[in-house]
PDB file of C-alpha atoms in Angstrom:
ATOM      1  CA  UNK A   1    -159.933 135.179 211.803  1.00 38.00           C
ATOM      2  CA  UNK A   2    -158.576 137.363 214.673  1.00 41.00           C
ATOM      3  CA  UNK A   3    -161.193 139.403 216.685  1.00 41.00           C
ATOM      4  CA  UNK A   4    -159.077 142.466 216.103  1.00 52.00           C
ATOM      5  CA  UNK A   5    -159.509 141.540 212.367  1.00 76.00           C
ATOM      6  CA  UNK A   6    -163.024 141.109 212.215  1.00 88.00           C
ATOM      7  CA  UNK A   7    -165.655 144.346 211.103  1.00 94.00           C
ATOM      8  CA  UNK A   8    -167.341 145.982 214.222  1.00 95.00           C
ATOM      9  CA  UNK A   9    -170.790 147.280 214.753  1.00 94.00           C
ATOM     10  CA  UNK A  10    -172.940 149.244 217.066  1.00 95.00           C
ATOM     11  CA  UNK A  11    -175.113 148.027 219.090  1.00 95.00           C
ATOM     12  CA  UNK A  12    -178.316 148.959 217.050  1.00 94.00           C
ATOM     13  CA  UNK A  13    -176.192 146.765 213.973  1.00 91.00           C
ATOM     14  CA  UNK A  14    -174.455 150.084 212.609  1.00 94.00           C
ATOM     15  CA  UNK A  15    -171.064 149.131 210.586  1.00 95.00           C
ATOM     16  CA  UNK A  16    -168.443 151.046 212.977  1.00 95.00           C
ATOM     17  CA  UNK A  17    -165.367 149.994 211.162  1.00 95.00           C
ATOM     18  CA  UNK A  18    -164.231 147.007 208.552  1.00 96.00           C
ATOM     19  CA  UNK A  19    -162.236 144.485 209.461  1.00 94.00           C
ATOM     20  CA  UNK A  20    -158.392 144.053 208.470  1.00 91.00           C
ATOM     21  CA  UNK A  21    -159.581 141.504 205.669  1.00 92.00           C
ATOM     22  CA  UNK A  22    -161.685 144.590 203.690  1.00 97.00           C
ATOM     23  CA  UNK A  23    -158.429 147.083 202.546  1.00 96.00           C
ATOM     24  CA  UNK A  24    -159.085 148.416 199.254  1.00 98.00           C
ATOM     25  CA  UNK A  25    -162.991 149.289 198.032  1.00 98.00           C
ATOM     26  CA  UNK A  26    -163.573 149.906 194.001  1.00 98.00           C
ATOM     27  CA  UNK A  27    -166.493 151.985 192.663  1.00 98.00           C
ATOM     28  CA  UNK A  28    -167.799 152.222 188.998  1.00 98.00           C
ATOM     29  CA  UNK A  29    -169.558 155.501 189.641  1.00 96.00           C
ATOM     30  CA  UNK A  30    -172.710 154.619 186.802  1.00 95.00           C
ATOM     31  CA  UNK A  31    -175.858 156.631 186.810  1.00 94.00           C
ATOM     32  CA  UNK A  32    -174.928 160.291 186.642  1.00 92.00           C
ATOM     33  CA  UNK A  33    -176.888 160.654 182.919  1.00 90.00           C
ATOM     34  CA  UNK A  34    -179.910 158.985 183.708  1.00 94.00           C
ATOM     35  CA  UNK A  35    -180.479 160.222 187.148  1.00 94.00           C
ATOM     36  CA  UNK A  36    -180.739 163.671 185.473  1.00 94.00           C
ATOM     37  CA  UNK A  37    -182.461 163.138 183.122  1.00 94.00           C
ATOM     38  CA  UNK A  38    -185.180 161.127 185.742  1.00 95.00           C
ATOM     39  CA  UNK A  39    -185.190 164.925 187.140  1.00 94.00           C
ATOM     40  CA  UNK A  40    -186.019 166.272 184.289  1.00 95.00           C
ATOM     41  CA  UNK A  41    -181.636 168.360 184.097  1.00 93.00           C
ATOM     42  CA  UNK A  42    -179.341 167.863 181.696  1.00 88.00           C
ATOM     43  CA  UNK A  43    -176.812 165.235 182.035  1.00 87.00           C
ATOM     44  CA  UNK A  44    -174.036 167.873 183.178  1.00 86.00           C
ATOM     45  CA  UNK A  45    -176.430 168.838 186.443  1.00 88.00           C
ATOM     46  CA  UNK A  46    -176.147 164.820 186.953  1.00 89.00           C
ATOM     47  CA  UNK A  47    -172.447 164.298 187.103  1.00 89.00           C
ATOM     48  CA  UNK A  48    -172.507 167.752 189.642  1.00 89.00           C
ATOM     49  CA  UNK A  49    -174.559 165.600 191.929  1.00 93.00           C
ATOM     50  CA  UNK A  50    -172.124 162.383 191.106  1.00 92.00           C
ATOM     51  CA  UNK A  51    -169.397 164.328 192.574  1.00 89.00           C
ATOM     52  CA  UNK A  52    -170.619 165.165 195.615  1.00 92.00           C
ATOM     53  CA  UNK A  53    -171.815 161.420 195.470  1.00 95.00           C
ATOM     54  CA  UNK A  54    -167.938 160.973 195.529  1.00 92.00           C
ATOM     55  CA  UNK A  55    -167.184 163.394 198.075  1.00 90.00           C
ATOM     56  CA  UNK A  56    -169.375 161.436 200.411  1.00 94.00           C
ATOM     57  CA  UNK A  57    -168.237 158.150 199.642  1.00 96.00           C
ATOM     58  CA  UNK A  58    -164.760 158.681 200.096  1.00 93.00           C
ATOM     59  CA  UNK A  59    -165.398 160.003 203.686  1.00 92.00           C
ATOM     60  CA  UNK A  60    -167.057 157.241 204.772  1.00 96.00           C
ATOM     61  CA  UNK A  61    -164.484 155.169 203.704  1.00 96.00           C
ATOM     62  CA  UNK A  62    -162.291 156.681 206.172  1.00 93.00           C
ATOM     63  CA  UNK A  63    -164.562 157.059 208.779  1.00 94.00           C
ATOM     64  CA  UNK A  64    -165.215 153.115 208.566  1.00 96.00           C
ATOM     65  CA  UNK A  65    -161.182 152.224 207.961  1.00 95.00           C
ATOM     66  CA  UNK A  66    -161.317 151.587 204.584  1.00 97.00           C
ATOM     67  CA  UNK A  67    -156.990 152.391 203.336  1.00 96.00           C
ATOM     68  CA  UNK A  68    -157.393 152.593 199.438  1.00 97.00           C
ATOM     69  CA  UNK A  69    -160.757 153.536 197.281  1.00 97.00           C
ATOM     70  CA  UNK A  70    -160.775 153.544 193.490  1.00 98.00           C
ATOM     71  CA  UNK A  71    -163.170 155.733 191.532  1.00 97.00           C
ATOM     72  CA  UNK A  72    -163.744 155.261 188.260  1.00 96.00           C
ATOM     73  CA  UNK A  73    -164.150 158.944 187.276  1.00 91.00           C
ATOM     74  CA  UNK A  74    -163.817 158.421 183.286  1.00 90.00           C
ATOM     75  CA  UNK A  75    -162.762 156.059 181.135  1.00 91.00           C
ATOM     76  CA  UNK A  76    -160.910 155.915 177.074  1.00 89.00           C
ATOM     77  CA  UNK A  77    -163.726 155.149 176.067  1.00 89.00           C
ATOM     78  CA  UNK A  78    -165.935 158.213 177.577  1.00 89.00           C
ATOM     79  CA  UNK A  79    -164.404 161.010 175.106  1.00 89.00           C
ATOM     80  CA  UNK A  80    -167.141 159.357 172.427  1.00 87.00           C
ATOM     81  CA  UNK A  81    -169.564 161.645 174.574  1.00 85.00           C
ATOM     82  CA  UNK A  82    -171.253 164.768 173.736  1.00 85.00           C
ATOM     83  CA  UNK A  83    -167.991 167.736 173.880  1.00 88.00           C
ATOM     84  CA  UNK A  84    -170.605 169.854 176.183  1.00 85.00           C
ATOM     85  CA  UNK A  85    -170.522 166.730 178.873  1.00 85.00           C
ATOM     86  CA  UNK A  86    -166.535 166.020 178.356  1.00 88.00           C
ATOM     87  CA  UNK A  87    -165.956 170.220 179.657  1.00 87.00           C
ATOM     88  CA  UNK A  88    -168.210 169.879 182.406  1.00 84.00           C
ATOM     89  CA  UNK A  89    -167.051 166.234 183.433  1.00 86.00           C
ATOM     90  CA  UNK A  90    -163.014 167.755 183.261  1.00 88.00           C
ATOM     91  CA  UNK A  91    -163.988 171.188 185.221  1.00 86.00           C
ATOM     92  CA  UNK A  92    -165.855 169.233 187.872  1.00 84.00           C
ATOM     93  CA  UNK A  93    -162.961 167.287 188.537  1.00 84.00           C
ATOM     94  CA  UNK A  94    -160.621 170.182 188.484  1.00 84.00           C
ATOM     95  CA  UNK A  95    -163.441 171.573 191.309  1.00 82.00           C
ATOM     96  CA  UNK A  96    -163.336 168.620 193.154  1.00 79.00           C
ATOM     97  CA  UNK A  97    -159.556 167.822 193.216  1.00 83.00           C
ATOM     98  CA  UNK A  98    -159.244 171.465 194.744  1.00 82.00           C
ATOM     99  CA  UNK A  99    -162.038 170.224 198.024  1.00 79.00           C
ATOM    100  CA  UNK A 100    -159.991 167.004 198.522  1.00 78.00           C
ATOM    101  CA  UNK A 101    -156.994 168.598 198.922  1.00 81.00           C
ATOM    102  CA  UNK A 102    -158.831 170.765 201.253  1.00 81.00           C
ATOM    103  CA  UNK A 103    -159.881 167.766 203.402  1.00 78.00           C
ATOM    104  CA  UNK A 104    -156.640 165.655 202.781  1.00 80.00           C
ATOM    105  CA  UNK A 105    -155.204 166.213 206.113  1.00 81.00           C
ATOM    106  CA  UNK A 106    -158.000 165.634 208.036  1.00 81.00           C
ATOM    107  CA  UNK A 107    -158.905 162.407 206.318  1.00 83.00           C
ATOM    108  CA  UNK A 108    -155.558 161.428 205.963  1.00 89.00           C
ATOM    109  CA  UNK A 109    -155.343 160.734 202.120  1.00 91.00           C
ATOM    110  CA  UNK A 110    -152.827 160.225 199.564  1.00 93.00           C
ATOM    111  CA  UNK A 111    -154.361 161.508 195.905  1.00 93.00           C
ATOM    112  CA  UNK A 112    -152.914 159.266 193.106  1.00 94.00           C
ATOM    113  CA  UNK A 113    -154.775 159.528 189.871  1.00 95.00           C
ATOM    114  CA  UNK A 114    -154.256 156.101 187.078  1.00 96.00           C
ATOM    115  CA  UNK A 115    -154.771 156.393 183.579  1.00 96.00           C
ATOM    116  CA  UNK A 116    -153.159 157.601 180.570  1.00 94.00           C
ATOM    117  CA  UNK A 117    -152.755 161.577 181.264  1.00 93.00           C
ATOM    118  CA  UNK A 118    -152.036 162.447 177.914  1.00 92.00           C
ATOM    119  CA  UNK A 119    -154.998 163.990 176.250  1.00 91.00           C
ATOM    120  CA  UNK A 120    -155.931 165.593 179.109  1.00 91.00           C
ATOM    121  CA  UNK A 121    -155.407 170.101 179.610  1.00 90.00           C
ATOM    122  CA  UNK A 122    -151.741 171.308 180.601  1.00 92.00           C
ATOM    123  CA  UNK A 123    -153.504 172.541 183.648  1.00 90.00           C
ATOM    124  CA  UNK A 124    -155.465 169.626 184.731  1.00 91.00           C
ATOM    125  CA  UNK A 125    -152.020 168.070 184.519  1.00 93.00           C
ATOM    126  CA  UNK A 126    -150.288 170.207 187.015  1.00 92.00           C
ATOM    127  CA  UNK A 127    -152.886 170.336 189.588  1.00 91.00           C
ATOM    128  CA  UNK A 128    -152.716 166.709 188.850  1.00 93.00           C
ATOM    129  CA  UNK A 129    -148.975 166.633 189.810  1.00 94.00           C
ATOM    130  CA  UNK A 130    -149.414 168.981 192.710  1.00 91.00           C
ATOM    131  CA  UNK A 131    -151.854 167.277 194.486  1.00 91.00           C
ATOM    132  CA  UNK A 132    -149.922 163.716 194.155  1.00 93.00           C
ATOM    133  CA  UNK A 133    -146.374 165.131 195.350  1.00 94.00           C
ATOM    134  CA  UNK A 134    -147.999 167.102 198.364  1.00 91.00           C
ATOM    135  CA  UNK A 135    -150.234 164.544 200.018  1.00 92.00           C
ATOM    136  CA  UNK A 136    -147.598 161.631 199.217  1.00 91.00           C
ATOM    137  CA  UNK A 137    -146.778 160.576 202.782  1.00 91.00           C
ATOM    138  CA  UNK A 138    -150.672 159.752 203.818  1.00 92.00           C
ATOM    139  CA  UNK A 139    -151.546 156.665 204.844  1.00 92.00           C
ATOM    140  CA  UNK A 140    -154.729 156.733 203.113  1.00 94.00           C
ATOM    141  CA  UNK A 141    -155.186 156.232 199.457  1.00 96.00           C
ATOM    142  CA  UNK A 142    -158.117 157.478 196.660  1.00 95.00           C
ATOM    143  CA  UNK A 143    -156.996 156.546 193.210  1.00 96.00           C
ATOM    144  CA  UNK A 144    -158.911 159.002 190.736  1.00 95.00           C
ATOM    145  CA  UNK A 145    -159.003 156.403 187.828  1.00 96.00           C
ATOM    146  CA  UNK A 146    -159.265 159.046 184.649  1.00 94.00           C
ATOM    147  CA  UNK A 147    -158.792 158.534 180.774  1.00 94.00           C
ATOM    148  CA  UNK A 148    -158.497 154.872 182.136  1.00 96.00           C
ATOM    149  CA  UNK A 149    -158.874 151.509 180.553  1.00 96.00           C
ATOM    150  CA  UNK A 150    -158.340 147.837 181.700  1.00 97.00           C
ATOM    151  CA  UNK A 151    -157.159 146.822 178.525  1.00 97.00           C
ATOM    152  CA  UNK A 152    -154.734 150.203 178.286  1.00 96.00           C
ATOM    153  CA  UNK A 153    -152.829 149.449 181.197  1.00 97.00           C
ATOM    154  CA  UNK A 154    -151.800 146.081 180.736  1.00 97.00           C
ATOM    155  CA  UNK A 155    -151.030 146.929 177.380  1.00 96.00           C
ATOM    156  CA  UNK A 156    -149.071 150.308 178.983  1.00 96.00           C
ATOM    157  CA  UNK A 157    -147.121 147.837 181.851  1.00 97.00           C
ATOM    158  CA  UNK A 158    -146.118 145.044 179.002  1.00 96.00           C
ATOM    159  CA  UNK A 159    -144.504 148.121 176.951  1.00 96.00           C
ATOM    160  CA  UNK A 160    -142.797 149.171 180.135  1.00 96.00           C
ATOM    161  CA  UNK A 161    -141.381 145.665 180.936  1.00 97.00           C
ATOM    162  CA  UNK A 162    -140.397 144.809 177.295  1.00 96.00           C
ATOM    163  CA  UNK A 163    -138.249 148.718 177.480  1.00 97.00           C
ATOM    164  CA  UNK A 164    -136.933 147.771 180.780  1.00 96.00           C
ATOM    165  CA  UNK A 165    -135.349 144.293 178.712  1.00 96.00           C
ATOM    166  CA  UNK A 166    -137.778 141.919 180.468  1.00 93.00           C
ATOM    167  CA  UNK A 167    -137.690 138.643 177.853  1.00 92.00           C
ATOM    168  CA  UNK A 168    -139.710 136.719 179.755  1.00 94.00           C
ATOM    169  CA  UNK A 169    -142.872 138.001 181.966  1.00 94.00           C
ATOM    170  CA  UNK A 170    -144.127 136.870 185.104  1.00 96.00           C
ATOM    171  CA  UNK A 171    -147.425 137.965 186.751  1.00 96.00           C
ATOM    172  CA  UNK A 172    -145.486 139.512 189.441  1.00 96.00           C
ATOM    173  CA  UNK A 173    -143.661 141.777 186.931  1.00 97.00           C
ATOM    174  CA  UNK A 174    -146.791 142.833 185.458  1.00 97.00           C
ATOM    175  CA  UNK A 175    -148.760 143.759 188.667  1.00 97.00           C
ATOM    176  CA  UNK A 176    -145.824 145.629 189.538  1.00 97.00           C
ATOM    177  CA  UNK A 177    -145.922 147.537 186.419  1.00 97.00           C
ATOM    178  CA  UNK A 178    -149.640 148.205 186.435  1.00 97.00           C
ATOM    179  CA  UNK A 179    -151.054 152.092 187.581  1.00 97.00           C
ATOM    180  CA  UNK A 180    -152.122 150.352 190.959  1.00 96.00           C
ATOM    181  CA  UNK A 181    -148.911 148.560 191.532  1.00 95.00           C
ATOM    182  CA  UNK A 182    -148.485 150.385 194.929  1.00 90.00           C
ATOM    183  CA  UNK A 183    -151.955 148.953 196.041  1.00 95.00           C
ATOM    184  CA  UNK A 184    -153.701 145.899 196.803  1.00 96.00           C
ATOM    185  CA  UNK A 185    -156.108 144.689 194.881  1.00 97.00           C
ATOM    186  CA  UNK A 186    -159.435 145.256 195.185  1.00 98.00           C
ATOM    187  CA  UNK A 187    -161.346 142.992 197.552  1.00 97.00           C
ATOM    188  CA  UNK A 188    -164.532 144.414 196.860  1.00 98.00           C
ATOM    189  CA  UNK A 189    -165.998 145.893 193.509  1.00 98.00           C
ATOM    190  CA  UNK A 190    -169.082 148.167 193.884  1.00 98.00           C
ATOM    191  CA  UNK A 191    -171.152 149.154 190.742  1.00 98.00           C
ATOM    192  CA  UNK A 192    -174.145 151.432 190.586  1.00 98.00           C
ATOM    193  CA  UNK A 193    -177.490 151.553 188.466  1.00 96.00           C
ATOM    194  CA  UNK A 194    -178.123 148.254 188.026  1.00 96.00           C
ATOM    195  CA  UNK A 195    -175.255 147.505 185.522  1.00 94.00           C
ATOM    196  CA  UNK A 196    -173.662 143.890 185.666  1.00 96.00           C
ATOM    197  CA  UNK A 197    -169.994 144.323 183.941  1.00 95.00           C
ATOM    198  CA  UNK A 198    -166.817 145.713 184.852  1.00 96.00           C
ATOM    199  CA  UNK A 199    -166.769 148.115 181.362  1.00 95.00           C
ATOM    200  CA  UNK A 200    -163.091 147.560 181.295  1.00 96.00           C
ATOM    201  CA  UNK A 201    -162.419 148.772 184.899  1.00 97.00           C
ATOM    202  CA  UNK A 202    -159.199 146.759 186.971  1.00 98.00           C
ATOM    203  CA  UNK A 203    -159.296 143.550 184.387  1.00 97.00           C
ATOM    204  CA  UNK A 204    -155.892 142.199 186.147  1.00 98.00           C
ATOM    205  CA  UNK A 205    -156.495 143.991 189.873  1.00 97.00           C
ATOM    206  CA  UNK A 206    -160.385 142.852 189.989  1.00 97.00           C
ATOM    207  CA  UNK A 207    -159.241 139.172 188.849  1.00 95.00           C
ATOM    208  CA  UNK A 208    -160.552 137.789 192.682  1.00 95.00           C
ATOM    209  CA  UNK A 209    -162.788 140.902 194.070  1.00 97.00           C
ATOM    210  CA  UNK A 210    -165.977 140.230 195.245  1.00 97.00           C
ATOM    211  CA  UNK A 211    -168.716 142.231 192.996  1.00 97.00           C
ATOM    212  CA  UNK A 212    -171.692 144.536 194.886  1.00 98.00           C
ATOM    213  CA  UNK A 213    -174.209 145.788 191.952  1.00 98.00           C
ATOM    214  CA  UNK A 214    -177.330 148.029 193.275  1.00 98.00           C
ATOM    215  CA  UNK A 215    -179.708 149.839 191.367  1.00 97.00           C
ATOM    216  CA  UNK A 216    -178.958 152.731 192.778  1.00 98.00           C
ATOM    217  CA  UNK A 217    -178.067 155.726 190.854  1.00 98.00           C
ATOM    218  CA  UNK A 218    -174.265 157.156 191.421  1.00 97.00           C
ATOM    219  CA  UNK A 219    -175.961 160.651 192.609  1.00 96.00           C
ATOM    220  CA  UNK A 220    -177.957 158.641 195.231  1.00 97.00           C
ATOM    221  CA  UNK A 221    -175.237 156.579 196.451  1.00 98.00           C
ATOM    222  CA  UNK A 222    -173.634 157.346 200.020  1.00 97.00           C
ATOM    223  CA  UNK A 223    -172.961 155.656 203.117  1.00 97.00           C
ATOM    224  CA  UNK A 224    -176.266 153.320 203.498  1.00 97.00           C
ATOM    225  CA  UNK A 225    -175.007 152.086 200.224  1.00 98.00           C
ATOM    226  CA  UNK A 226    -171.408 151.525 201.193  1.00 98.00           C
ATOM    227  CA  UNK A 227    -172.424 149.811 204.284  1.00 98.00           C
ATOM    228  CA  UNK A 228    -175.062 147.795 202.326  1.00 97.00           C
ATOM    229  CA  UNK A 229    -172.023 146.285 200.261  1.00 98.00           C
ATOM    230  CA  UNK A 230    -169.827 146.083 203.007  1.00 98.00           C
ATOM    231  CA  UNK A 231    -172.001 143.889 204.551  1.00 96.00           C
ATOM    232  CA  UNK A 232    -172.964 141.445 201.838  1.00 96.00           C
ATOM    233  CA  UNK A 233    -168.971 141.074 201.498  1.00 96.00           C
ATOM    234  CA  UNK A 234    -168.971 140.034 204.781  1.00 95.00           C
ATOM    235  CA  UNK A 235    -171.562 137.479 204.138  1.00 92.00           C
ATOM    236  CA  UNK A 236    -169.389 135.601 201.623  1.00 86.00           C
ATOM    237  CA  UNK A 237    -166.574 133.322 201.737  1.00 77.00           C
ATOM    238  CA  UNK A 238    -163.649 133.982 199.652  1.00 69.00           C
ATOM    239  CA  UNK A 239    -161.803 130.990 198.935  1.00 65.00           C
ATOM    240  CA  UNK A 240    -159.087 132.353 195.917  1.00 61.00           C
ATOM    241  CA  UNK A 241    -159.617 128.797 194.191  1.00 61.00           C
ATOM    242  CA  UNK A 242    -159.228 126.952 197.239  1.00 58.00           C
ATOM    243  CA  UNK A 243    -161.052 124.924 199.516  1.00 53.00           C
ATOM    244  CA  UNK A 244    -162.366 126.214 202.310  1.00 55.00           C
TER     245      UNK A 244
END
């Protein structure tokens, strides 16, 4: 590897920046629930403190050089919760979609969200839409994956090649057709609270990522985390089915 590829650190061992090799970070955000409840709030106080768990984490991405992050904000399969949670889940990101557009330019980021937008309010929508076509030229990306499924979206990007007359399907075609198709794929996967699955998050994208799993709850996750996965990725050799 190039030295101007490889991750630098302070003197004192601080991660400084990631190397060219380390592009696109994932995050299964897990925890929110049962860190409130450990303080004794309801579960809505818990995804309050999982956004500005969020908030954190995508700074430190770009302070470190990190170009894409992927938060998995809420998933098909999360409308099974309690109504009460759904609101507050849907007005916190409304809140929070309004403070990163407040700190796009001066981190630089591009606001994509992936996932099915149907279901979701006429006026989540639109800020939605608003935020995508004004921060569109950053170099910087944060997908916001919401009402999002693995399984969805390769169903979703077949569909789209089969209307487009595709009779025969490559795996080219469908990565191009996926919600992340202007992205790389994830070369690392981090998941909070001690979960060991990928609950239907980037089934094609995550096919070679390297996987980070802490104990940590969401709310308490931040930079020390980040770094604490960005350095076990650099302790590993990724050989893509190879030899190395």
């Amino acid at each position: 590897m190039d030295l101007n590829e490889t991750p630098q650190y302070s003197a004192d061992g601080r991660l400084l920046r990631v190397g060219a090799d380390l592009q696109h970070i994932a995050f299964i955000m897990d925890g929110n629930g049962r860190w409130a409840n450990l303080m004794g709030k309801p579960r809505e106080f818990g995804h309050t403190e999982g956004a500005k768990a969020f908030e954190r984490v995508v700074e430190y991405c770009g302070d470190i050089g990190v170009k894409y992050v992927t938060v998995y904000a809420f998933s098909t399969e999360n409308w099974k919760r309690p109504r009460a949670e759904v609101e507050k889940i849907m007005s916190l990101l409304e809140m929070y979609l309004d403070k990163l557009m407040e700190k796009a330019d001066k981190y630089d980021l591009r606001v994509r969200f992936i996932g099915d937008r149907t279901p979701l309010s006429e006026k989540l929508i639109k800020k939605i839409e608003k935020a995508e076509a004004l921060t569109f030229y950053r170099t910087r990306t944060v997908n916001i994956a919401l009402n999002y499924g693995g399984r969805a979206e390769m169903c979703a990007a077949v569909n789209k090649l089969i209307r487009e007359g595709k009779t025969e399907i490559t795996e080219k075609d469908i990565s191009g057709a996926l919600y992340t198709a202007e992205c790389p794929d994830p070369d690392l996967i981090v998941r909070t609270a001690g979960e060991q699955r990928l609950s239907n998050f980037l089934l094609w994208q995550g096919a070679y990522s390297e996987f980070y799993f802490t104990d940590t709850l969401w709310p308490d996750f931040g930079p020390e985390g980040v770094e604490a996965a960005v350095n076990a990725y650099y302790k590993r050799t990724r050989r893509f089915g190879g030899l190395v």
